[in-house]
Amino acid sequence: MNIEGKHYRTVWVSKDGKSVEIIDQTKLPFKFEVLTLDSAQKVATAIQEMWVRGAPLIGVVAAYGMALGMQQDPSDKNLQSSYDLLIKTRPTAINLKWALDRMMESLKDAPEQTRRDIAWELAGKLADEDVELCEQIGLHGVEIIREIASKKPAGSVVNILTHCNAGWLATVDWGTALSPIYKAHEEGIRIHVWVDETRPRNQGGLTAFELGSHGVPHTLIADNAGGHLMQHGEVDLCIVGTDRTTTQGDVCNKIGTYLKALAAYDNQIPFYVALPSPTIDWTLKDGKTIPIEQRNGAEQSHVYGINPEGELSWVNTAPAGTTCGNYAFDVTPAKYITGLITERGVCAANEPALTNMFADLKNSVI
Ligand code: MRU
């Protein structure tokens, strides 16, 4: 997608083919800075410190981390230690394990001297695949928005609420929840997006930045405003992303998603979750068993922003010494989900529907 009219992906191979470049998401939406990652260790830091974030992007960048690891040292020992280093960077998004397992599967039996090339090629393929899957999500999801628009009085706006950032910055390109929104906007459907701020890390700022760059009308709101807007008929549908989806259709997404789903349910507002299939964990049924990342309390007691002098600053909002809880994700049970928007189409959030749509993938895991 574009920043100031120039097309970017969120990760790309540098000109010399020996490192990868990423957009530093800790500086957005205030500053656009590109960082170079030239080792598996640097990739691990980038994921852990959230220079890159969003489930699909974490997976792809980790795959490049394996390629960098194999470039450094293609031995069996380093193959395993690169995997071990990267897998423990963030616990919730299953895309990380999915991508690392795919890399490991292709590399483990390959001769050492071939591993570097195999790894770079496969990581590039996973990046391209992600773009394709996310664009397909957009094409399927836009049908829902089109349908809602067709039932509203001519010329009225479709109001969509989203939480966190599940846009192109969270993937390689297009995004998951925002992909149908971009497609609807391209198609000329009149839309407006309610963007949840998404404390504590304010990923809503990333969503506002993306939508603004593409001319999509939007309003940034406090996390607690959604229920009020739903009660007053200001939301036609919700679309969010997911970091892990279970076989029974429970989804684990950014903290606060569950409360939005409850409010949508109470107000009979459709609540959709957009996901590429690598986000499905075929080994888990009950969402309550998903490991929930707990991050540093300083992210809760502080906010990051830009002061009038244009300097990035980190401001304390809590009394000194306050104990902070920083739960990064929550689980929305399938019963509150109207449908899952996948690269193969829209299905119900339940086991038979997911199995029917992805039987080949399910069988390849079990
Ligand atoms: O902690 P983050 O910013 O990595 O969390 C991201 C989200 O929760 C997204 O909604 C999720 O990864 C789906 S994105 C395509």
CSV table of C-alpha atoms and ligand atoms in Angstrom, one decimal:
chain,number,residue,atom,x,y,z
A,1,MET,CA,0.0,0.0,0.0
A,2,ASN,CA,1.1,3.6,-0.2
A,3,ILE,CA,2.7,6.2,2.0
A,4,GLU,CA,2.6,9.7,0.4
A,5,GLY,CA,1.8,8.1,-2.9
A,6,LYS,CA,4.7,5.7,-2.9
A,7,HIS,CA,4.1,1.9,-2.7
A,8,TYR,CA,5.7,0.0,0.1
A,9,ARG,CA,5.6,-3.4,1.6
A,10,THR,CA,6.3,-3.7,5.3
A,11,VAL,CA,9.4,-5.9,4.7
A,12,TRP,CA,11.7,-6.2,1.7
A,13,VAL,CA,15.1,-7.6,0.8
A,14,SER,CA,17.8,-5.0,0.6
A,15,LYS,CA,19.6,-4.2,-2.6
A,16,ASP,CA,22.7,-6.4,-1.8
A,17,GLY,CA,20.4,-9.4,-1.1
A,18,LYS,CA,22.0,-9.9,2.3
A,19,SER,CA,19.7,-8.3,4.7
A,20,VAL,CA,16.0,-7.2,5.0
A,21,GLU,CA,14.5,-3.8,5.5
A,22,ILE,CA,11.5,-3.0,7.6
A,23,ILE,CA,9.5,0.1,8.5
A,24,ASP,CA,10.1,0.9,12.2
A,25,GLN,CA,6.5,0.8,13.5
A,26,THR,CA,7.5,2.1,16.9
A,27,LYS,CA,8.1,5.5,15.3
A,28,LEU,CA,4.8,5.6,13.3
A,29,PRO,CA,2.6,7.5,12.8
A,30,PHE,CA,5.1,10.3,13.7
A,31,LYS,CA,8.2,9.4,11.8
A,32,PHE,CA,8.8,7.1,8.8
A,33,GLU,CA,12.1,5.3,9.3
A,34,VAL,CA,13.5,2.2,7.6
A,35,LEU,CA,15.7,-0.2,9.6
A,36,THR,CA,18.0,-2.9,8.3
A,37,LEU,CA,18.0,-6.3,9.9
A,38,ASP,CA,21.1,-8.3,9.1
A,39,SER,CA,21.1,-11.2,11.6
A,40,ALA,CA,18.6,-13.6,13.2
A,41,GLN,CA,19.4,-11.9,16.5
A,42,LYS,CA,18.3,-8.5,15.1
A,43,VAL,CA,15.1,-10.0,13.7
A,44,ALA,CA,14.3,-11.5,17.2
A,45,THR,CA,14.8,-8.0,18.7
A,46,ALA,CA,12.6,-6.4,16.0
A,47,ILE,CA,9.7,-8.8,16.8
A,48,GLN,CA,10.1,-8.6,20.5
A,49,GLU,CA,10.4,-4.9,20.6
A,50,MET,CA,7.6,-4.5,18.1
A,51,TRP,CA,9.5,-2.7,15.4
A,52,VAL,CA,7.4,-5.1,13.4
A,53,ARG,CA,4.1,-6.4,14.6
A,54,GLY,CA,0.8,-7.9,13.5
A,55,ALA,CA,0.5,-11.7,13.3
A,56,PRO,CA,1.1,-12.2,9.5
A,57,LEU,CA,4.0,-9.8,9.5
A,58,ILE,CA,5.6,-11.4,12.5
A,59,GLY,CA,5.6,-14.8,10.7
A,60,VAL,CA,7.1,-13.5,7.5
A,61,VAL,CA,9.8,-11.5,9.3
A,62,ALA,CA,10.7,-14.5,11.4
A,63,ALA,CA,11.1,-16.5,8.2
A,64,TYR,CA,13.6,-13.9,7.0
A,65,GLY,CA,15.2,-14.3,10.4
A,66,MET,CA,15.8,-18.0,9.6
A,67,ALA,CA,17.3,-17.0,6.2
A,68,LEU,CA,19.7,-14.6,7.9
A,69,GLY,CA,20.6,-17.3,10.4
A,70,MET,CA,21.4,-19.7,7.6
A,71,GLN,CA,23.5,-17.0,5.9
A,72,GLN,CA,25.4,-16.6,9.2
A,73,ASP,CA,26.0,-20.3,9.7
A,74,PRO,CA,24.1,-23.1,8.0
A,75,SER,CA,25.0,-25.8,10.5
A,76,ASP,CA,22.3,-28.0,12.1
A,77,LYS,CA,23.2,-26.4,15.5
A,78,ASN,CA,22.5,-22.9,14.2
A,79,LEU,CA,19.4,-24.0,12.4
A,80,GLN,CA,17.9,-25.2,15.7
A,81,SER,CA,19.2,-22.3,17.7
A,82,SER,CA,17.8,-19.7,15.1
A,83,TYR,CA,14.4,-21.5,15.4
A,84,ASP,CA,14.6,-21.5,19.2
A,85,LEU,CA,15.6,-17.8,19.3
A,86,LEU,CA,12.8,-16.7,17.0
A,87,ILE,CA,10.0,-18.9,18.4
A,88,LYS,CA,10.2,-17.3,21.8
A,89,THR,CA,9.9,-13.7,20.7
A,90,ARG,CA,6.1,-13.4,21.1
A,91,PRO,CA,3.8,-16.1,22.4
A,92,THR,CA,0.3,-15.4,21.0
A,93,ALA,CA,0.3,-15.1,17.2
A,94,ILE,CA,0.4,-18.6,15.7
A,95,ASN,CA,1.7,-17.3,12.4
A,96,LEU,CA,5.1,-17.1,14.0
A,97,LYS,CA,5.2,-20.9,14.6
A,98,TRP,CA,3.5,-21.6,11.3
A,99,ALA,CA,6.3,-19.7,9.4
A,100,LEU,CA,9.2,-21.1,11.4
A,101,ASP,CA,7.8,-24.6,11.0
A,102,ARG,CA,7.6,-24.2,7.2
A,103,MET,CA,11.2,-23.0,7.1
A,104,MET,CA,12.4,-25.8,9.4
A,105,GLU,CA,10.6,-28.4,7.3
A,106,SER,CA,12.3,-27.3,4.1
A,107,LEU,CA,15.7,-26.8,5.7
A,108,LYS,CA,16.3,-29.7,8.1
A,109,ASP,CA,17.1,-32.3,5.5
A,110,ALA,CA,18.8,-30.0,3.0
A,111,PRO,CA,22.6,-30.1,2.7
A,112,GLU,CA,24.3,-27.3,4.6
A,113,GLN,CA,25.7,-25.6,1.5
A,114,THR,CA,22.2,-25.2,0.0
A,115,ARG,CA,20.4,-23.9,3.1
A,116,ARG,CA,21.1,-20.3,2.7
A,117,ASP,CA,19.5,-20.1,-0.8
A,118,ILE,CA,16.6,-22.4,0.1
A,119,ALA,CA,15.8,-20.2,3.1
A,120,TRP,CA,15.9,-16.9,1.3
A,121,GLU,CA,13.7,-18.3,-1.5
A,122,LEU,CA,11.1,-19.7,0.9
A,123,ALA,CA,11.0,-16.6,3.0
A,124,GLY,CA,10.4,-14.5,-0.1
A,125,LYS,CA,7.7,-17.0,-1.1
A,126,LEU,CA,5.9,-16.7,2.2
A,127,ALA,CA,6.0,-12.9,1.9
A,128,ASP,CA,4.4,-13.1,-1.6
A,129,GLU,CA,1.9,-15.6,-0.4
A,130,ASP,CA,0.8,-13.3,2.4
A,131,VAL,CA,0.2,-10.5,0.0
A,132,GLU,CA,-2.0,-12.8,-2.1
A,133,LEU,CA,-4.0,-14.2,0.8
A,134,CYS,CA,-4.6,-10.7,2.2
A,135,GLU,CA,-5.8,-9.4,-1.2
A,136,GLN,CA,-8.2,-12.4,-1.4
A,137,ILE,CA,-9.6,-11.6,2.0
A,138,GLY,CA,-10.3,-8.1,0.7
A,139,LEU,CA,-12.1,-9.4,-2.3
A,140,HIS,CA,-14.3,-11.7,-0.2
A,141,GLY,CA,-14.8,-9.1,2.6
A,142,VAL,CA,-15.9,-6.4,0.2
A,143,GLU,CA,-19.0,-8.5,-0.7
A,144,ILE,CA,-20.2,-8.0,2.9
A,145,ILE,CA,-19.7,-4.3,2.8
A,146,ARG,CA,-21.4,-4.1,-0.6
A,147,GLU,CA,-24.4,-6.0,0.6
A,148,ILE,CA,-24.8,-3.7,3.7
A,149,ALA,CA,-24.4,-0.6,1.5
A,150,SER,CA,-27.1,-1.9,-0.8
A,151,LYS,CA,-29.6,-2.2,2.1
A,152,LYS,CA,-29.0,1.4,3.2
A,153,PRO,CA,-30.7,4.5,1.7
A,154,ALA,CA,-28.9,5.5,-1.5
A,155,GLY,CA,-25.9,7.6,-0.9
A,156,SER,CA,-25.5,6.8,2.8
A,157,VAL,CA,-22.3,5.9,4.4
A,158,VAL,CA,-21.4,2.4,5.7
A,159,ASN,CA,-19.8,2.8,9.2
A,160,ILE,CA,-17.3,0.2,10.1
A,161,LEU,CA,-15.6,-0.2,13.4
A,162,THR,CA,-12.2,-1.8,13.7
A,163,HIS,CA,-9.9,-2.5,16.7
A,164,CYS,CA,-6.0,-2.4,16.8
A,165,ASN,CA,-4.2,-2.3,13.5
A,166,ALA,CA,-5.1,-5.2,11.2
A,167,GLY,CA,-4.1,-3.2,8.1
A,168,TRP,CA,-1.2,-3.5,5.7
A,169,LEU,CA,1.3,-2.6,8.4
A,170,ALA,CA,0.3,-5.8,10.3
A,171,THR,CA,0.9,-7.9,7.2
A,172,VAL,CA,3.2,-7.7,4.2
A,173,ASP,CA,0.6,-5.7,2.2
A,174,TRP,CA,-3.2,-5.1,2.1
A,175,GLY,CA,-3.9,-6.2,5.7
A,176,THR,CA,-6.6,-8.5,7.0
A,177,ALA,CA,-9.5,-6.5,8.5
A,178,LEU,CA,-8.6,-3.4,6.5
A,179,SER,CA,-8.2,-5.2,3.2
A,180,PRO,CA,-12.0,-5.3,2.5
A,181,ILE,CA,-12.1,-1.6,3.6
A,182,TYR,CA,-9.5,-0.7,1.0
A,183,LYS,CA,-11.4,-2.7,-1.7
A,184,ALA,CA,-14.7,-1.0,-0.8
A,185,HIS,CA,-13.0,2.4,-1.0
A,186,GLU,CA,-11.4,1.6,-4.4
A,187,GLU,CA,-14.8,0.5,-5.6
A,188,GLY,CA,-16.4,3.8,-4.6
A,189,ILE,CA,-18.6,2.5,-1.8
A,190,ARG,CA,-19.1,5.3,0.7
A,191,ILE,CA,-17.5,4.1,3.9
A,192,HIS,CA,-16.3,5.6,7.2
A,193,VAL,CA,-14.2,3.8,9.7
A,194,TRP,CA,-14.4,4.1,13.5
A,195,VAL,CA,-10.8,3.5,14.6
A,196,ASP,CA,-10.3,2.3,18.2
A,197,GLU,CA,-7.3,3.9,19.8
A,198,THR,CA,-6.2,0.5,21.2
A,199,ARG,CA,-4.4,1.3,24.4
A,200,PRO,CA,-1.9,0.6,25.7
A,201,ARG,CA,0.2,0.8,22.5
A,202,ASN,CA,-2.2,2.9,20.5
A,203,GLN,CA,-2.1,0.7,17.3
A,204,GLY,CA,-5.2,2.7,16.3
A,205,GLY,CA,-2.7,5.5,15.4
A,206,LEU,CA,-1.2,3.1,12.8
A,207,THR,CA,-4.7,2.4,11.4
A,208,ALA,CA,-5.5,6.1,11.2
A,209,PHE,CA,-2.1,6.7,9.5
A,210,GLU,CA,-2.9,4.0,6.9
A,211,LEU,CA,-6.4,5.1,6.2
A,212,GLY,CA,-5.4,8.7,6.0
A,213,SER,CA,-2.6,7.8,3.5
A,214,HIS,CA,-5.3,6.2,1.3
A,215,GLY,CA,-8.0,8.8,1.7
A,216,VAL,CA,-10.4,6.6,3.6
A,217,PRO,CA,-12.6,8.7,5.9
A,218,HIS,CA,-12.1,7.7,9.5
A,219,THR,CA,-12.4,8.9,13.1
A,220,LEU,CA,-10.1,7.9,15.9
A,221,ILE,CA,-12.1,7.1,19.1
A,222,ALA,CA,-11.4,6.1,22.7
A,223,ASP,CA,-11.5,2.4,23.2
A,224,ASN,CA,-14.6,2.6,25.3
A,225,ALA,CA,-16.6,4.7,22.7
A,226,GLY,CA,-17.6,1.7,20.5
A,227,GLY,CA,-20.5,0.5,22.7
A,228,HIS,CA,-22.1,3.9,22.8
A,229,LEU,CA,-21.8,4.3,19.0
A,230,MET,CA,-23.4,0.9,18.5
A,231,GLN,CA,-26.3,1.8,20.7
A,232,HIS,CA,-27.0,4.9,18.6
A,233,GLY,CA,-27.0,3.2,15.2
A,234,GLU,CA,-23.6,4.6,14.3
A,235,VAL,CA,-21.9,1.3,13.5
A,236,ASP,CA,-23.1,-1.0,10.6
A,237,LEU,CA,-20.5,-3.6,11.1
A,238,CYS,CA,-17.3,-4.5,12.9
A,239,ILE,CA,-14.3,-6.1,11.2
A,240,VAL,CA,-11.2,-7.1,13.3
A,241,GLY,CA,-8.2,-9.3,12.8
A,242,THR,CA,-6.9,-12.3,14.8
A,243,ASP,CA,-3.6,-13.6,16.1
A,244,ARG,CA,-4.8,-17.1,16.6
A,245,THR,CA,-8.1,-18.8,15.6
A,246,THR,CA,-9.1,-22.1,17.1
A,247,THR,CA,-10.8,-25.0,15.3
A,248,GLN,CA,-14.1,-24.1,16.9
A,249,GLY,CA,-13.8,-20.6,15.7
A,250,ASP,CA,-12.7,-18.7,18.8
A,251,VAL,CA,-10.4,-15.8,18.0
A,252,CYS,CA,-7.6,-14.3,20.0
A,253,ASN,CA,-7.0,-10.7,19.0
A,254,LYS,CA,-5.7,-7.4,20.6
A,255,ILE,CA,-7.0,-6.8,24.1
A,256,GLY,CA,-10.4,-5.2,24.0
A,257,THR,CA,-11.7,-7.1,21.0
A,258,TYR,CA,-13.9,-9.3,23.2
A,259,LEU,CA,-15.7,-6.3,24.7
A,260,LYS,CA,-16.4,-4.9,21.2
A,261,ALA,CA,-17.8,-8.3,20.2
A,262,LEU,CA,-20.1,-8.3,23.3
A,263,ALA,CA,-21.4,-4.8,22.5
A,264,ALA,CA,-21.9,-5.8,18.8
A,265,TYR,CA,-23.9,-8.9,19.9
A,266,ASP,CA,-26.1,-6.9,22.3
A,267,ASN,CA,-26.9,-4.4,19.5
A,268,GLN,CA,-27.3,-7.0,16.7
A,269,ILE,CA,-24.4,-5.6,14.7
A,270,PRO,CA,-22.5,-8.0,12.5
A,271,PHE,CA,-19.1,-8.8,13.9
A,272,TYR,CA,-16.6,-10.3,11.4
A,273,VAL,CA,-13.1,-11.5,11.8
A,274,ALA,CA,-10.7,-11.4,8.9
A,275,LEU,CA,-7.9,-14.0,8.7
A,276,PRO,CA,-5.5,-15.7,6.4
A,277,SER,CA,-5.4,-19.5,7.0
A,278,PRO,CA,-1.9,-19.5,8.7
A,279,THR,CA,-3.7,-17.8,11.6
A,280,ILE,CA,-5.6,-21.0,12.3
A,281,ASP,CA,-4.2,-23.2,15.1
A,282,TRP,CA,-5.5,-26.7,14.1
A,283,THR,CA,-4.2,-28.1,17.4
A,284,LEU,CA,-6.4,-26.0,19.7
A,285,LYS,CA,-10.2,-26.1,20.1
A,286,ASP,CA,-10.9,-23.8,23.1
A,287,GLY,CA,-9.7,-20.2,22.8
A,288,LYS,CA,-9.2,-20.0,26.6
A,289,THR,CA,-6.1,-22.3,26.2
A,290,ILE,CA,-4.3,-19.8,24.0
A,291,PRO,CA,-1.2,-18.3,25.7
A,292,ILE,CA,-1.8,-14.5,26.3
A,293,GLU,CA,1.2,-12.3,26.1
A,294,GLN,CA,1.8,-10.0,29.0
A,295,ARG,CA,4.0,-7.2,28.2
A,296,ASN,CA,6.0,-4.7,30.3
A,297,GLY,CA,3.8,-2.6,32.6
A,298,ALA,CA,5.6,0.6,31.5
A,299,GLU,CA,3.5,0.3,28.2
A,300,GLN,CA,0.4,0.8,30.4
A,301,SER,CA,1.7,3.5,32.7
A,302,HIS,CA,3.1,5.6,29.8
A,303,VAL,CA,2.1,6.8,26.4
A,304,TYR,CA,4.3,7.5,23.5
A,305,GLY,CA,3.7,10.6,21.4
A,306,ILE,CA,5.1,13.7,19.8
A,307,ASN,CA,5.5,17.0,21.7
A,308,PRO,CA,4.9,20.4,20.2
A,309,GLU,CA,8.7,20.6,19.4
A,310,GLY,CA,8.3,17.6,17.2
A,311,GLU,CA,10.3,15.3,19.5
A,312,LEU,CA,9.1,11.8,20.3
A,313,SER,CA,8.4,11.5,24.0
A,314,TRP,CA,7.4,8.9,26.5
A,315,VAL,CA,5.0,10.4,29.0
A,316,ASN,CA,4.0,8.9,32.4
A,317,THR,CA,0.2,8.9,33.0
A,318,ALA,CA,0.2,6.9,36.3
A,319,PRO,CA,1.3,7.6,39.8
A,320,ALA,CA,4.9,6.6,40.4
A,321,GLY,CA,5.2,3.0,41.5
A,322,THR,CA,1.7,1.9,40.4
A,323,THR,CA,1.5,-1.8,39.6
A,324,CYS,CA,0.3,-2.2,36.0
A,325,GLY,CA,-1.2,-5.1,34.2
A,326,ASN,CA,-0.5,-5.3,30.5
A,327,TYR,CA,-2.5,-8.1,28.9
A,328,ALA,CA,-1.9,-7.9,25.2
A,329,PHE,CA,-4.7,-10.1,23.8
A,330,ASP,CA,-8.1,-11.5,24.7
A,331,VAL,CA,-10.3,-14.2,23.3
A,332,THR,CA,-13.6,-13.7,21.6
A,333,PRO,CA,-15.7,-16.9,21.7
A,334,ALA,CA,-17.1,-18.1,18.4
A,335,LYS,CA,-20.7,-17.5,19.4
A,336,TYR,CA,-20.2,-13.7,19.1
A,337,ILE,CA,-18.7,-13.9,15.6
A,338,THR,CA,-21.0,-13.4,12.6
A,339,GLY,CA,-18.4,-14.9,10.2
A,340,LEU,CA,-14.8,-15.4,9.4
A,341,ILE,CA,-13.5,-13.7,6.2
A,342,THR,CA,-10.7,-15.9,4.8
A,343,GLU,CA,-8.8,-16.1,1.6
A,344,ARG,CA,-11.2,-18.8,0.4
A,345,GLY,CA,-14.4,-17.0,1.3
A,346,VAL,CA,-16.6,-16.2,4.3
A,347,CYS,CA,-17.5,-19.1,6.6
A,348,ALA,CA,-19.2,-19.5,10.0
A,349,ALA,CA,-17.0,-19.5,13.1
A,350,ASN,CA,-17.4,-23.1,13.9
A,351,GLU,CA,-15.5,-26.4,13.4
A,352,PRO,CA,-17.6,-27.9,10.6
A,353,ALA,CA,-17.4,-24.7,8.5
A,354,LEU,CA,-13.7,-24.3,9.1
A,355,THR,CA,-13.0,-27.9,8.3
A,356,ASN,CA,-15.1,-27.8,5.2
A,357,MET,CA,-13.2,-24.7,3.9
A,358,PHE,CA,-9.7,-25.9,4.9
A,359,ALA,CA,-9.9,-29.7,5.0
A,360,ASP,CA,-6.5,-29.9,3.1
A,361,LEU,CA,-4.7,-27.7,5.6
A,362,LYS,CA,-6.3,-29.4,8.6
A,363,ASN,CA,-5.3,-32.9,7.4
A,364,SER,CA,-1.7,-31.8,6.7
A,365,VAL,CA,-1.3,-30.8,10.3
A,366,ILE,CA,-2.9,-33.8,12.0
B,1,MRU,O1,0.5,-6.6,19.4
B,1,MRU,P1,0.2,-6.5,18.0
B,1,MRU,O2,0.3,-5.0,17.5
B,1,MRU,O3,1.2,-7.3,17.2
B,1,MRU,O4,-1.2,-7.0,17.7
B,1,MRU,C1,-1.7,-7.1,16.4
B,1,MRU,C2,-3.2,-7.5,16.4
B,1,MRU,O5,-3.8,-7.8,17.4
B,1,MRU,C3,-3.8,-7.6,15.1
B,1,MRU,O6,-5.2,-7.3,15.2
B,1,MRU,C4,-3.6,-9.1,14.6
B,1,MRU,O7,-2.3,-9.4,14.5
B,1,MRU,C5,-4.3,-9.3,13.3
B,1,MRU,S1,-3.5,-8.4,12.1
B,1,MRU,C6,-3.5,-8.8,10.6
